[in-house]
Amino acid sequence: MENKLHVQDLRVSFHTSNGKVQAVRGINFDLAKGETLAIVGESGSGKSVTSKAILGILAGNSIVESGEIIYDGQDLLKISEEDFHKIRGDKIAMIFQDPMSSLNPIVRIGNQLTEAMILKGKIRQKESRNNFNGYLKVLNAKMVEACGDKSREAELTEKCKKFDKFEIEHTKLEAAYNIAHEGAEEALDDIEVIAFELEKNAPGKGAADRLKDIERYAKSSLHKYVVDPEVYRAEVEELAGSLSGKFKDKDYQGLLKSLYRLKEILSTGMGKGVPNFFRMGYYVTFSGQELPDMPIDELNEYLLKYLDENFMLEFLRDAEQALAYSAGITYGNIRTAIGELEKARAAFAREKLDKKECQATAKHLGEVVKNTIDPLAITKDSVVYTFLPGLKSELESYFGGVTGNVRILRKYEKEKRKYDALVAKGKKPGWELADAAVTDLELVKANISHLIDRLSAHYEQILSTSENRDYRAETIAVIDYLMANASGVVAKVTPQIAKQRAIKLMEEVGIAEPHKRYRQYPFEFSGGMRQRIVIAIALAANPDILICDEPTTALDVTIQSQILELINKLQKERQLSVIFITHDLGVVANMADRVAVMYAGKIVEYGTAEDIFYHAAHPYTWALMSSMPDLDTNEKLSAIPGTPPNMIYPPKGDAFAPRNKYAMKIDFERQPPMFQISDTHYAATWLLHPDAPKVDPPKAVMDRIARMNERRKSNDEQPGTSA
Amino acid sequence: MSNQEPLLKVEHLCQYFKAGNFVTKAVDDVSFDIKKGEVFGLVGESGCGKTTTGRSIIKLYNITSGNIIFKGQRIAAGTQGYKDAIKAAQEEMKTADAARKAELEAFIKKQKEEIKSAQHDQKHADKKLVTQIQMIFQDPIASLDPRMTVREIISEGLVIQGEKDKKVIDQKVYEMLELVGLVPEHASRYPHEFSGGQRQRIGVARSIIMNPEIIIADEPVSALDVSVQAQVINLLNELRERFGLTLLFIAHDLSVVKYFSDRIGVMYFGKMVEMADSDELFAHPLHPYTKSLLSAIPLPDPIYERQRKRITYNPLAEHDYTEDKPSFREVRPGHFVQCNEAEYRRIMEQLNGK
């Protein structure tokens, strides 16, 4: 599966007046596309700090000590605030714990929803234009180079221009169709709701508004390929126009009759099938004729033939050639780069690094590595893109450390003298001596060497897979990419469109009567509704990754259940990757594909939901599971004794050892490594060491697993009877 | 336990809030009783009137109508019910004949007396008796005064009741602190110096220093972490065993309520819709709202969770109350459901068929 986010060795600390609080101490995880990763732990375990680091909204006194958060070919820890603006909220969005404090109390809901859309709209349009033009230009150049025939240059350039022209036409046609199609869909939904109420003879509060919606939507659905205006215009308009009047006269039977007729018309329109606008765009632009009048299936076939014969097959062939040609050049560059990397190693491996030499080497490497980026590749190669910034920041911290360490040590010694003097006098100082925060120069050097290793290995891997690349498939991906950007160029966001979209979003997240609600203030909403608004705002920019920081902790069971269902539904529809932070294991079981259990700034156990819930291996996970009651718990709950450790002085060994009744001597002395239990399941506890005594999970956990198995069995036998 | 005299009896409790012409019926005709030593759970979604019920019992509001009887004494009473009855009778008088008129006049007179007696009871409820009902609040941060030390917070009730001897107060405070798992040194500290679980323990200590008979615990664990939640629940359980405390436990986390309560009442929009023993309620939910509520509980079991289907509750579609009005009926010993005649018959058929 495609990896969306990659977090490696993230360490975050906070400067406080008492010392340095180590909130996150080296965590690693990946997030795949369309996956939900749940992070579980007590408060103060570093869950929220991790998510804030991903979003770049850590508090001012924080220091990111090390690590990488790689998203879309960029290391989020090293990009500038300016660049972060393009990602935050747009690509990565967050739902916060408390819906009240994350909404502005004096701004109407509607304005809060559309604010980002309007702000981002123009920028996105510009970006799409740039992407489209830029890519087409490169493609054009490569096409000319690849065919090697100067005489075809004019012809190829003409083709690319053609593509530009009809692609824009295509998205325009499609946009018009979509509006009509959505209108019909919305109207049908509304008709269903109101017909249900009318049959019960009890129209709800919003019935009048809903009828107005139906009227508007039905009229907007008049389109050649949805509800044919030539046949139905008069009837639809008459039916839609009479709805409100009949409702006022309380003629519910008559109203129902009109609604059912309208439903029939709209349903036939919806069942017609979708025309292929890409082909249509070409035909409309270049044939100089009206579209032939035939059923949609036939029309699609006809247009396909026209497009292929006139343009597409040739274009595809040329584009494919260009891709293969460009890839060939890149492979050559990669081979040179591998050699250069090996040569450069020496400069970074000296006893004491030489600043001038290092900078020159870094500059040189930067150029070499830049050449290995294929200009026609659509997805950004994270490892290659992050290499140079990573190298630069490592060098910076090295040379910063060379000068800074001396100063820090001097200061530390001064304080130590003071401290020792107090102790010698027999007094108890009211403060403790924090270790000197010197930069470990050897570690930095090791990091640099690791960076080079990783890049070389990555290059080797690219070369080894070069044989079986499918250029045909890639060409089609290129066409898709161009299509997507072209639609971005056409999609304008005016305040009206933003409002329409916002209202649609509000409906999507389950807010009734969005037209009315749109103009209300946050305090007029209940807790669950407020959380829905927050979710709608987070989704307004159509993000890739959604971070949910305890989104349901403040809500009650029914609302919680609704919100979870909503997030699940939206995730499936939009292929979102979700990071879900919570301490409620029931919610985790509901949401998560994979689970990471955090304690004292570290991930102590990591695995799929099944691994964690049925085969938990870490004592902390056991403790969490046995400390919460479920519907069948009768015995005394086993609370976790004590409190989480003070992270100013993190424990030397396993952080959970003092609260762990299974702790062994080694737990207090050394930190356990991550032991691999299965392909997907890891846990950091000495209990998994081959020499450790065999320990069973506590009885409460075993009992619960047994009960779960039983319940599942009985559910399987008599389906549908579950409570 | 069933033939025991109830410790607290709530009869037809109504609590309305007026905002201009608009009346919010926060609690509407709720009746239940709690026996000594029992834990009565009150569940429902937010805004359904659970907390208002708790607060009305402890007399934080003047109740609109109904009676609250504690240890056989009426401690709170509302008058709206009588006033409505008088109004209806006066309306009827306009058209009634002579015999009926006399009857109605007597009726009105009786109602007026009832109002007087209710007002008297409401005003002159035994203060000593009322202190035997104590409350634990939801948010341990907001419910403790940040400028008072723990000693002041815990002893406040005693001081108000006229205890002046410092030694006695200190001794009692230390005793309570030890009881809830804190140490006497904590008495001189301020609330912000404690963790969430410890703060909730202070809240518990404050409520038990008056030797209460009954504690109203309003979502005492909702704001706490899982591990701390277990600590507080265990503490309440210990206290209950030790002192035979009676509890009215208000929460929305059904797993916790099920674990902790003997009997459970389910509320929906100010009305009690179902009340039964906790095992009975979870095994045989009868009211559609209860079914929907139970289907929403997330359990720590991923495979089960992926199959779990939430049942939605739509009062408009479920019930037809246009003619046949619902009332609270007993369908099995100790199991009450809000239903109308037709539904009652259906439920009885279903129960007898089993």
Short mmCIF file of N, CA and C in Angstrom, two decimals, chain A residues 41-44 47 196-197 200 202 204 527 550 553-562 564-565 583-587 589-593 609-610 613-614 620 624-643 659 704 708-709 711-712 715-716 722-723, chain B residues 22 44-47 50 195 198 201 219 222-235 237-238 251-260 279 282-283 285 289 291-312 314 316-319 322:
data_model
loop_
_atom_site.label_atom_id
_atom_site.label_comp_id
_atom_site.label_asym_id
_atom_site.label_seq_id
_atom_site.Cartn_x
_atom_site.Cartn_y
_atom_site.Cartn_z
N GLY A 41 -3.06 5.80 24.95
CA GLY A 41 -2.18 6.00 26.09
C GLY A 41 -2.83 6.92 27.10
N GLU A 42 -2.24 7.03 28.30
CA GLU A 42 -2.78 7.94 29.31
C GLU A 42 -2.46 9.37 28.91
N SER A 43 -3.07 10.34 29.60
CA SER A 43 -2.71 11.71 29.29
C SER A 43 -1.26 11.92 29.73
N GLY A 44 -0.54 12.69 28.95
CA GLY A 44 0.87 12.92 29.26
C GLY A 44 1.79 11.89 28.67
N LYS A 47 0.93 11.56 23.19
CA LYS A 47 0.09 11.33 22.01
C LYS A 47 -0.13 12.64 21.27
N PHE A 196 -41.58 10.32 3.60
CA PHE A 196 -41.72 9.51 4.82
C PHE A 196 -42.54 10.26 5.87
N GLU A 197 -42.21 11.53 6.05
CA GLU A 197 -42.91 12.33 7.06
C GLU A 197 -44.36 12.55 6.68
N LYS A 200 -46.65 9.69 7.25
CA LYS A 200 -47.02 9.60 8.67
C LYS A 200 -47.94 10.75 9.06
N ALA A 202 -47.12 13.70 9.51
CA ALA A 202 -46.49 14.58 10.49
C ALA A 202 -45.25 15.20 9.89
N GLY A 204 -42.08 17.35 9.46
CA GLY A 204 -41.17 17.88 10.48
C GLY A 204 -41.04 19.37 10.39
N GLY A 527 -23.30 19.83 21.67
CA GLY A 527 -21.93 19.33 21.61
C GLY A 527 -21.65 18.48 20.39
N GLU A 550 -8.73 12.89 20.24
CA GLU A 550 -9.84 12.60 21.15
C GLU A 550 -11.13 13.28 20.73
N THR A 553 -14.22 12.29 23.18
CA THR A 553 -14.11 12.17 24.63
C THR A 553 -15.15 13.03 25.34
N ALA A 554 -15.47 14.18 24.74
CA ALA A 554 -16.40 15.09 25.41
C ALA A 554 -17.86 14.78 25.07
N LEU A 555 -18.11 13.72 24.31
CA LEU A 555 -19.47 13.46 23.85
C LEU A 555 -20.04 12.21 24.49
N ASP A 556 -21.39 12.07 24.49
CA ASP A 556 -21.95 10.87 25.10
C ASP A 556 -22.13 9.75 24.08
N VAL A 557 -22.55 8.59 24.59
CA VAL A 557 -22.45 7.36 23.78
C VAL A 557 -23.10 7.45 22.41
N THR A 558 -24.35 7.90 22.36
CA THR A 558 -25.04 7.88 21.07
C THR A 558 -24.37 8.82 20.08
N ILE A 559 -24.03 10.03 20.58
CA ILE A 559 -23.39 11.00 19.70
C ILE A 559 -22.01 10.47 19.31
N GLN A 560 -21.31 9.91 20.28
CA GLN A 560 -19.99 9.35 20.00
C GLN A 560 -20.10 8.34 18.86
N SER A 561 -21.08 7.47 19.00
CA SER A 561 -21.26 6.43 18.01
C SER A 561 -21.53 7.04 16.64
N GLN A 562 -22.35 8.08 16.61
CA GLN A 562 -22.65 8.74 15.33
C GLN A 562 -21.40 9.37 14.73
N LEU A 564 -18.27 8.59 15.28
CA LEU A 564 -17.33 7.56 14.82
C LEU A 564 -17.79 7.00 13.48
N GLU A 565 -19.08 6.74 13.37
CA GLU A 565 -19.60 6.23 12.10
C GLU A 565 -19.32 7.21 10.98
N HIS A 583 -8.05 7.54 24.54
CA HIS A 583 -7.68 6.59 25.59
C HIS A 583 -8.80 5.57 25.81
N ASP A 584 -9.84 5.62 24.98
CA ASP A 584 -10.95 4.69 25.14
C ASP A 584 -10.74 3.48 24.22
N LEU A 585 -10.50 2.33 24.83
CA LEU A 585 -10.17 1.15 24.02
C LEU A 585 -11.35 0.69 23.18
N GLY A 586 -12.57 0.92 23.66
CA GLY A 586 -13.74 0.55 22.87
C GLY A 586 -13.76 1.30 21.54
N VAL A 587 -13.46 2.59 21.63
CA VAL A 587 -13.42 3.42 20.42
C VAL A 587 -12.31 2.94 19.49
N ALA A 589 -11.14 -0.06 19.19
CA ALA A 589 -11.55 -1.31 18.54
C ALA A 589 -12.47 -0.99 17.37
N ASN A 590 -13.28 0.04 17.53
CA ASN A 590 -14.21 0.41 16.48
C ASN A 590 -13.49 0.99 15.26
N MET A 591 -12.49 1.83 15.50
CA MET A 591 -11.92 2.62 14.42
C MET A 591 -10.69 2.01 13.78
N ALA A 592 -9.82 1.40 14.57
CA ALA A 592 -8.43 1.28 14.15
C ALA A 592 -8.19 0.08 13.24
N ASP A 593 -7.31 0.28 12.24
CA ASP A 593 -6.73 -0.84 11.53
C ASP A 593 -5.47 -1.27 12.27
N ALA A 609 -5.17 -4.15 15.00
CA ALA A 609 -6.14 -4.13 16.09
C ALA A 609 -6.31 -5.52 16.69
N GLU A 610 -6.31 -6.53 15.83
CA GLU A 610 -6.46 -7.90 16.34
C GLU A 610 -5.28 -8.28 17.23
N PHE A 613 -5.69 -6.45 20.64
CA PHE A 613 -6.81 -6.79 21.51
C PHE A 613 -6.86 -8.27 21.86
N TYR A 614 -6.36 -9.13 20.98
CA TYR A 614 -6.45 -10.56 21.28
C TYR A 614 -5.11 -11.16 21.73
N TYR A 620 1.78 -2.95 30.01
CA TYR A 620 1.00 -1.72 30.06
C TYR A 620 -0.32 -1.89 29.29
N LEU A 624 -4.02 -1.44 30.83
CA LEU A 624 -5.06 -0.58 30.26
C LEU A 624 -6.35 -1.38 30.06
N MET A 625 -6.17 -2.59 29.53
CA MET A 625 -7.36 -3.38 29.21
C MET A 625 -8.10 -3.82 30.47
N SER A 626 -7.34 -4.16 31.53
CA SER A 626 -8.04 -4.65 32.71
C SER A 626 -8.55 -3.53 33.59
N SER A 627 -8.15 -2.26 33.29
CA SER A 627 -8.62 -1.18 34.16
C SER A 627 -9.93 -0.59 33.67
N MET A 628 -10.43 -1.00 32.52
CA MET A 628 -11.72 -0.45 32.12
C MET A 628 -12.79 -1.54 32.13
N PRO A 629 -13.95 -1.24 32.71
CA PRO A 629 -15.00 -2.26 32.79
C PRO A 629 -15.68 -2.41 31.45
N ASP A 630 -16.13 -3.61 31.12
CA ASP A 630 -17.04 -3.74 29.98
C ASP A 630 -18.37 -4.27 30.51
N LEU A 631 -19.24 -4.68 29.62
CA LEU A 631 -20.60 -5.00 30.07
C LEU A 631 -20.66 -6.26 30.92
N ASP A 632 -19.61 -7.09 30.89
CA ASP A 632 -19.67 -8.35 31.64
C ASP A 632 -18.73 -8.35 32.84
N THR A 633 -18.09 -7.21 33.13
CA THR A 633 -17.14 -7.21 34.23
C THR A 633 -17.89 -7.21 35.56
N ASN A 634 -17.48 -8.12 36.45
CA ASN A 634 -18.08 -8.13 37.78
C ASN A 634 -17.03 -7.98 38.88
N GLU A 635 -15.84 -8.50 38.60
CA GLU A 635 -14.80 -8.47 39.63
C GLU A 635 -14.27 -7.05 39.80
N LYS A 636 -13.41 -6.89 40.82
CA LYS A 636 -12.84 -5.59 41.11
C LYS A 636 -11.94 -5.17 39.95
N LEU A 637 -12.01 -3.88 39.60
CA LEU A 637 -11.15 -3.41 38.52
C LEU A 637 -9.73 -3.31 39.02
N SER A 638 -8.77 -3.69 38.16
CA SER A 638 -7.39 -3.55 38.61
C SER A 638 -6.85 -2.25 38.05
N ALA A 639 -6.85 -1.22 38.90
CA ALA A 639 -6.35 0.08 38.47
C ALA A 639 -4.83 0.00 38.39
N ILE A 640 -4.25 0.85 37.54
CA ILE A 640 -2.79 0.89 37.45
C ILE A 640 -2.30 1.71 38.63
N PRO A 641 -1.46 1.14 39.48
CA PRO A 641 -1.01 1.89 40.66
C PRO A 641 -0.06 3.00 40.23
N GLY A 642 0.06 4.02 41.08
CA GLY A 642 1.04 5.07 40.84
C GLY A 642 0.67 6.01 39.71
N THR A 643 1.61 6.87 39.34
CA THR A 643 1.38 7.85 38.29
C THR A 643 2.47 7.72 37.24
N ARG A 659 5.47 0.74 37.92
CA ARG A 659 4.04 0.47 38.10
C ARG A 659 3.68 -0.93 37.64
N ARG A 704 -11.51 -11.70 29.56
CA ARG A 704 -12.21 -10.87 28.58
C ARG A 704 -12.05 -11.44 27.18
N MET A 708 -14.98 -12.55 24.74
CA MET A 708 -15.16 -11.98 23.40
C MET A 708 -15.34 -13.11 22.38
N ASN A 709 -14.50 -14.16 22.54
CA ASN A 709 -14.61 -15.28 21.62
C ASN A 709 -15.99 -15.92 21.70
N ARG A 711 -18.80 -14.56 22.74
CA ARG A 711 -19.87 -13.72 22.22
C ARG A 711 -19.88 -13.78 20.70
N ARG A 712 -18.67 -13.77 20.11
CA ARG A 712 -18.61 -13.83 18.66
C ARG A 712 -19.24 -15.11 18.16
N ASN A 715 -22.89 -15.00 18.43
CA ASN A 715 -23.42 -14.08 17.42
C ASN A 715 -23.44 -14.73 16.04
N ASP A 716 -22.41 -15.51 15.77
CA ASP A 716 -22.35 -16.16 14.47
C ASP A 716 -23.49 -17.16 14.31
N SER A 722 -27.80 -9.66 18.16
CA SER A 722 -26.90 -8.93 19.06
C SER A 722 -27.59 -7.69 19.57
N ALA A 723 -27.27 -7.35 20.83
CA ALA A 723 -27.92 -6.20 21.45
C ALA A 723 -27.32 -4.91 20.93
N PHE B 22 -40.83 30.76 26.23
CA PHE B 22 -40.49 29.40 25.87
C PHE B 22 -40.15 28.60 27.11
N GLY B 44 -28.44 8.23 29.81
CA GLY B 44 -29.15 8.93 28.74
C GLY B 44 -28.16 9.86 28.06
N GLU B 45 -28.55 10.40 26.91
CA GLU B 45 -27.60 11.25 26.21
C GLU B 45 -27.55 12.62 26.88
N SER B 46 -26.57 13.43 26.46
CA SER B 46 -26.43 14.73 27.12
C SER B 46 -27.65 15.57 26.80
N GLY B 47 -28.08 16.35 27.79
CA GLY B 47 -29.25 17.18 27.60
C GLY B 47 -30.56 16.47 27.85
N LYS B 50 -30.56 14.18 33.06
CA LYS B 50 -29.97 13.38 34.15
C LYS B 50 -29.44 14.29 35.25
N SER B 195 -3.19 15.75 40.57
CA SER B 195 -3.55 15.22 39.25
C SER B 195 -5.07 15.05 39.20
N GLN B 198 -6.54 12.53 41.63
CA GLN B 198 -6.44 12.97 43.03
C GLN B 198 -7.47 14.05 43.31
N ARG B 201 -10.65 12.59 43.99
CA ARG B 201 -10.65 12.02 45.34
C ARG B 201 -10.97 13.10 46.37
N GLU B 219 -21.59 12.05 36.96
CA GLU B 219 -20.51 11.76 36.04
C GLU B 219 -19.14 11.90 36.70
N SER B 222 -16.22 10.76 34.10
CA SER B 222 -16.20 11.06 32.66
C SER B 222 -14.98 11.85 32.24
N ALA B 223 -14.49 12.71 33.16
CA ALA B 223 -13.39 13.59 32.75
C ALA B 223 -12.04 12.96 33.03
N LEU B 224 -11.99 11.68 33.39
CA LEU B 224 -10.73 11.08 33.82
C LEU B 224 -10.20 10.07 32.81
N ASP B 225 -8.90 9.85 32.86
CA ASP B 225 -8.24 8.84 32.05
C ASP B 225 -8.70 7.44 32.46
N VAL B 226 -8.53 6.47 31.57
CA VAL B 226 -8.98 5.11 31.87
C VAL B 226 -8.42 4.57 33.18
N SER B 227 -7.10 4.70 33.33
CA SER B 227 -6.49 4.07 34.51
C SER B 227 -6.95 4.77 35.78
N VAL B 228 -7.06 6.10 35.71
CA VAL B 228 -7.50 6.86 36.88
C VAL B 228 -8.98 6.58 37.15
N GLN B 229 -9.73 6.40 36.09
CA GLN B 229 -11.15 6.09 36.20
C GLN B 229 -11.34 4.84 37.07
N ALA B 230 -10.51 3.83 36.80
CA ALA B 230 -10.61 2.59 37.57
C ALA B 230 -10.32 2.85 39.04
N GLN B 231 -9.34 3.73 39.31
CA GLN B 231 -9.03 4.04 40.71
C GLN B 231 -10.23 4.65 41.42
N VAL B 232 -10.89 5.61 40.76
CA VAL B 232 -12.01 6.30 41.40
C VAL B 232 -13.19 5.34 41.59
N ILE B 233 -13.45 4.51 40.59
CA ILE B 233 -14.56 3.55 40.72
C ILE B 233 -14.29 2.59 41.86
N ASN B 234 -13.05 2.11 41.95
CA ASN B 234 -12.71 1.21 43.05
C ASN B 234 -12.90 1.89 44.40
N LEU B 235 -12.51 3.16 44.46
CA LEU B 235 -12.65 3.90 45.71
C LEU B 235 -14.12 4.00 46.11
N ASN B 237 -16.50 2.08 45.26
CA ASN B 237 -16.97 0.75 45.64
C ASN B 237 -16.58 0.40 47.06
N GLU B 238 -15.34 0.75 47.43
CA GLU B 238 -14.86 0.48 48.78
C GLU B 238 -15.69 1.22 49.82
N ALA B 251 -24.29 8.89 34.69
CA ALA B 251 -23.17 8.76 33.76
C ALA B 251 -23.69 8.52 32.37
N HIS B 252 -22.83 8.71 31.38
CA HIS B 252 -23.24 8.32 30.05
C HIS B 252 -22.42 7.14 29.54
N ASP B 253 -21.39 6.74 30.29
CA ASP B 253 -20.62 5.58 29.87
C ASP B 253 -21.32 4.32 30.38
N LEU B 254 -21.97 3.62 29.46
CA LEU B 254 -22.83 2.52 29.89
C LEU B 254 -22.06 1.36 30.50
N SER B 255 -20.83 1.13 30.04
CA SER B 255 -20.06 0.04 30.62
C SER B 255 -19.83 0.29 32.10
N VAL B 256 -19.49 1.54 32.43
CA VAL B 256 -19.24 1.88 33.83
C VAL B 256 -20.53 1.76 34.64
N VAL B 257 -21.62 2.24 34.09
CA VAL B 257 -22.89 2.20 34.82
C VAL B 257 -23.30 0.75 35.07
N LYS B 258 -23.14 -0.08 34.04
CA LYS B 258 -23.51 -1.48 34.18
C LYS B 258 -22.67 -2.14 35.28
N TYR B 259 -21.37 -1.81 35.29
CA TYR B 259 -20.46 -2.40 36.25
C TYR B 259 -20.82 -1.98 37.66
N PHE B 260 -21.32 -0.78 37.82
CA PHE B 260 -21.40 -0.17 39.13
C PHE B 260 -22.79 -0.22 39.76
N ASP B 279 -28.85 -6.07 35.22
CA ASP B 279 -28.67 -7.26 34.37
C ASP B 279 -29.88 -7.44 33.46
N PHE B 282 -29.90 -4.91 30.55
CA PHE B 282 -28.97 -5.17 29.46
C PHE B 282 -29.32 -6.46 28.71
N ALA B 283 -29.97 -7.41 29.44
CA ALA B 283 -30.32 -8.66 28.77
C ALA B 283 -31.59 -8.50 27.93
N PRO B 285 -33.61 -5.40 26.88
CA PRO B 285 -34.10 -4.02 26.73
C PRO B 285 -35.42 -4.04 25.97
N TYR B 289 -35.64 3.12 22.56
CA TYR B 289 -34.51 4.00 22.83
C TYR B 289 -33.40 3.27 23.58
N LYS B 291 -32.74 0.16 23.40
CA LYS B 291 -32.07 -0.72 22.44
C LYS B 291 -31.05 0.07 21.62
N SER B 292 -31.47 1.27 21.20
CA SER B 292 -30.55 2.07 20.40
C SER B 292 -29.34 2.48 21.23
N LEU B 293 -29.58 2.81 22.51
CA LEU B 293 -28.49 3.22 23.39
C LEU B 293 -27.50 2.07 23.59
N LEU B 294 -28.03 0.88 23.82
CA LEU B 294 -27.15 -0.27 24.06
C LEU B 294 -26.37 -0.63 22.81
N SER B 295 -26.98 -0.37 21.66
CA SER B 295 -26.26 -0.74 20.43
C SER B 295 -25.14 0.23 20.12
N ALA B 296 -25.07 1.32 20.87
CA ALA B 296 -24.04 2.32 20.57
C ALA B 296 -22.79 2.14 21.41
N ILE B 297 -22.79 1.18 22.34
CA ILE B 297 -21.63 1.04 23.23
C ILE B 297 -20.46 0.42 22.46
N PRO B 298 -19.32 1.12 22.41
CA PRO B 298 -18.17 0.48 21.77
C PRO B 298 -17.48 -0.47 22.74
N LEU B 299 -17.17 -1.67 22.28
CA LEU B 299 -16.50 -2.65 23.14
C LEU B 299 -15.08 -2.88 22.63
N PRO B 300 -14.16 -3.21 23.53
CA PRO B 300 -12.77 -3.41 23.09
C PRO B 300 -12.59 -4.76 22.39
N ASP B 301 -13.24 -4.92 21.28
CA ASP B 301 -13.19 -6.20 20.57
C ASP B 301 -13.33 -5.89 19.08
N PRO B 302 -12.20 -5.76 18.37
CA PRO B 302 -12.26 -5.23 17.00
C PRO B 302 -13.15 -6.01 16.05
N ILE B 303 -13.14 -7.33 16.12
CA ILE B 303 -13.93 -8.09 15.14
C ILE B 303 -15.42 -7.84 15.38
N TYR B 304 -15.81 -7.84 16.67
CA TYR B 304 -17.20 -7.57 17.01
C TYR B 304 -17.58 -6.15 16.60
N GLU B 305 -16.64 -5.21 16.84
CA GLU B 305 -16.92 -3.81 16.54
C GLU B 305 -17.21 -3.59 15.06
N ARG B 306 -16.47 -4.32 14.20
CA ARG B 306 -16.67 -4.11 12.77
C ARG B 306 -18.04 -4.58 12.32
N GLN B 307 -18.62 -5.52 13.08
CA GLN B 307 -19.94 -6.01 12.70
C GLN B 307 -21.06 -5.23 13.38
N ARG B 308 -20.71 -4.54 14.48
CA ARG B 308 -21.75 -3.90 15.27
C ARG B 308 -22.54 -2.90 14.43
N LYS B 309 -23.87 -3.00 14.51
CA LYS B 309 -24.72 -2.06 13.78
C LYS B 309 -25.45 -1.23 14.81
N ARG B 310 -25.37 0.07 14.66
CA ARG B 310 -26.08 0.94 15.58
C ARG B 310 -27.55 1.00 15.17
N ILE B 311 -28.43 0.84 16.16
CA ILE B 311 -29.86 0.99 15.88
C ILE B 311 -30.20 2.45 16.13
N THR B 312 -30.85 3.09 15.15
CA THR B 312 -31.21 4.49 15.39
C THR B 312 -32.60 4.56 15.99
N ASN B 314 -35.91 6.87 16.32
CA ASN B 314 -36.65 8.01 15.80
C ASN B 314 -38.04 7.98 16.42
N LEU B 316 -40.58 9.73 16.22
CA LEU B 316 -41.73 9.95 15.32
C LEU B 316 -42.14 8.66 14.62
N ALA B 317 -41.13 7.89 14.21
CA ALA B 317 -41.44 6.69 13.45
C ALA B 317 -41.80 5.52 14.35
N GLU B 318 -41.22 5.52 15.58
CA GLU B 318 -41.40 4.36 16.45
C GLU B 318 -42.78 4.33 17.11
N HIS B 319 -43.22 5.48 17.57
CA HIS B 319 -44.45 5.50 18.35
C HIS B 319 -45.54 6.30 17.66
N THR B 322 -50.49 9.92 19.05
CA THR B 322 -51.43 11.00 18.77
C THR B 322 -52.71 10.87 19.60
#
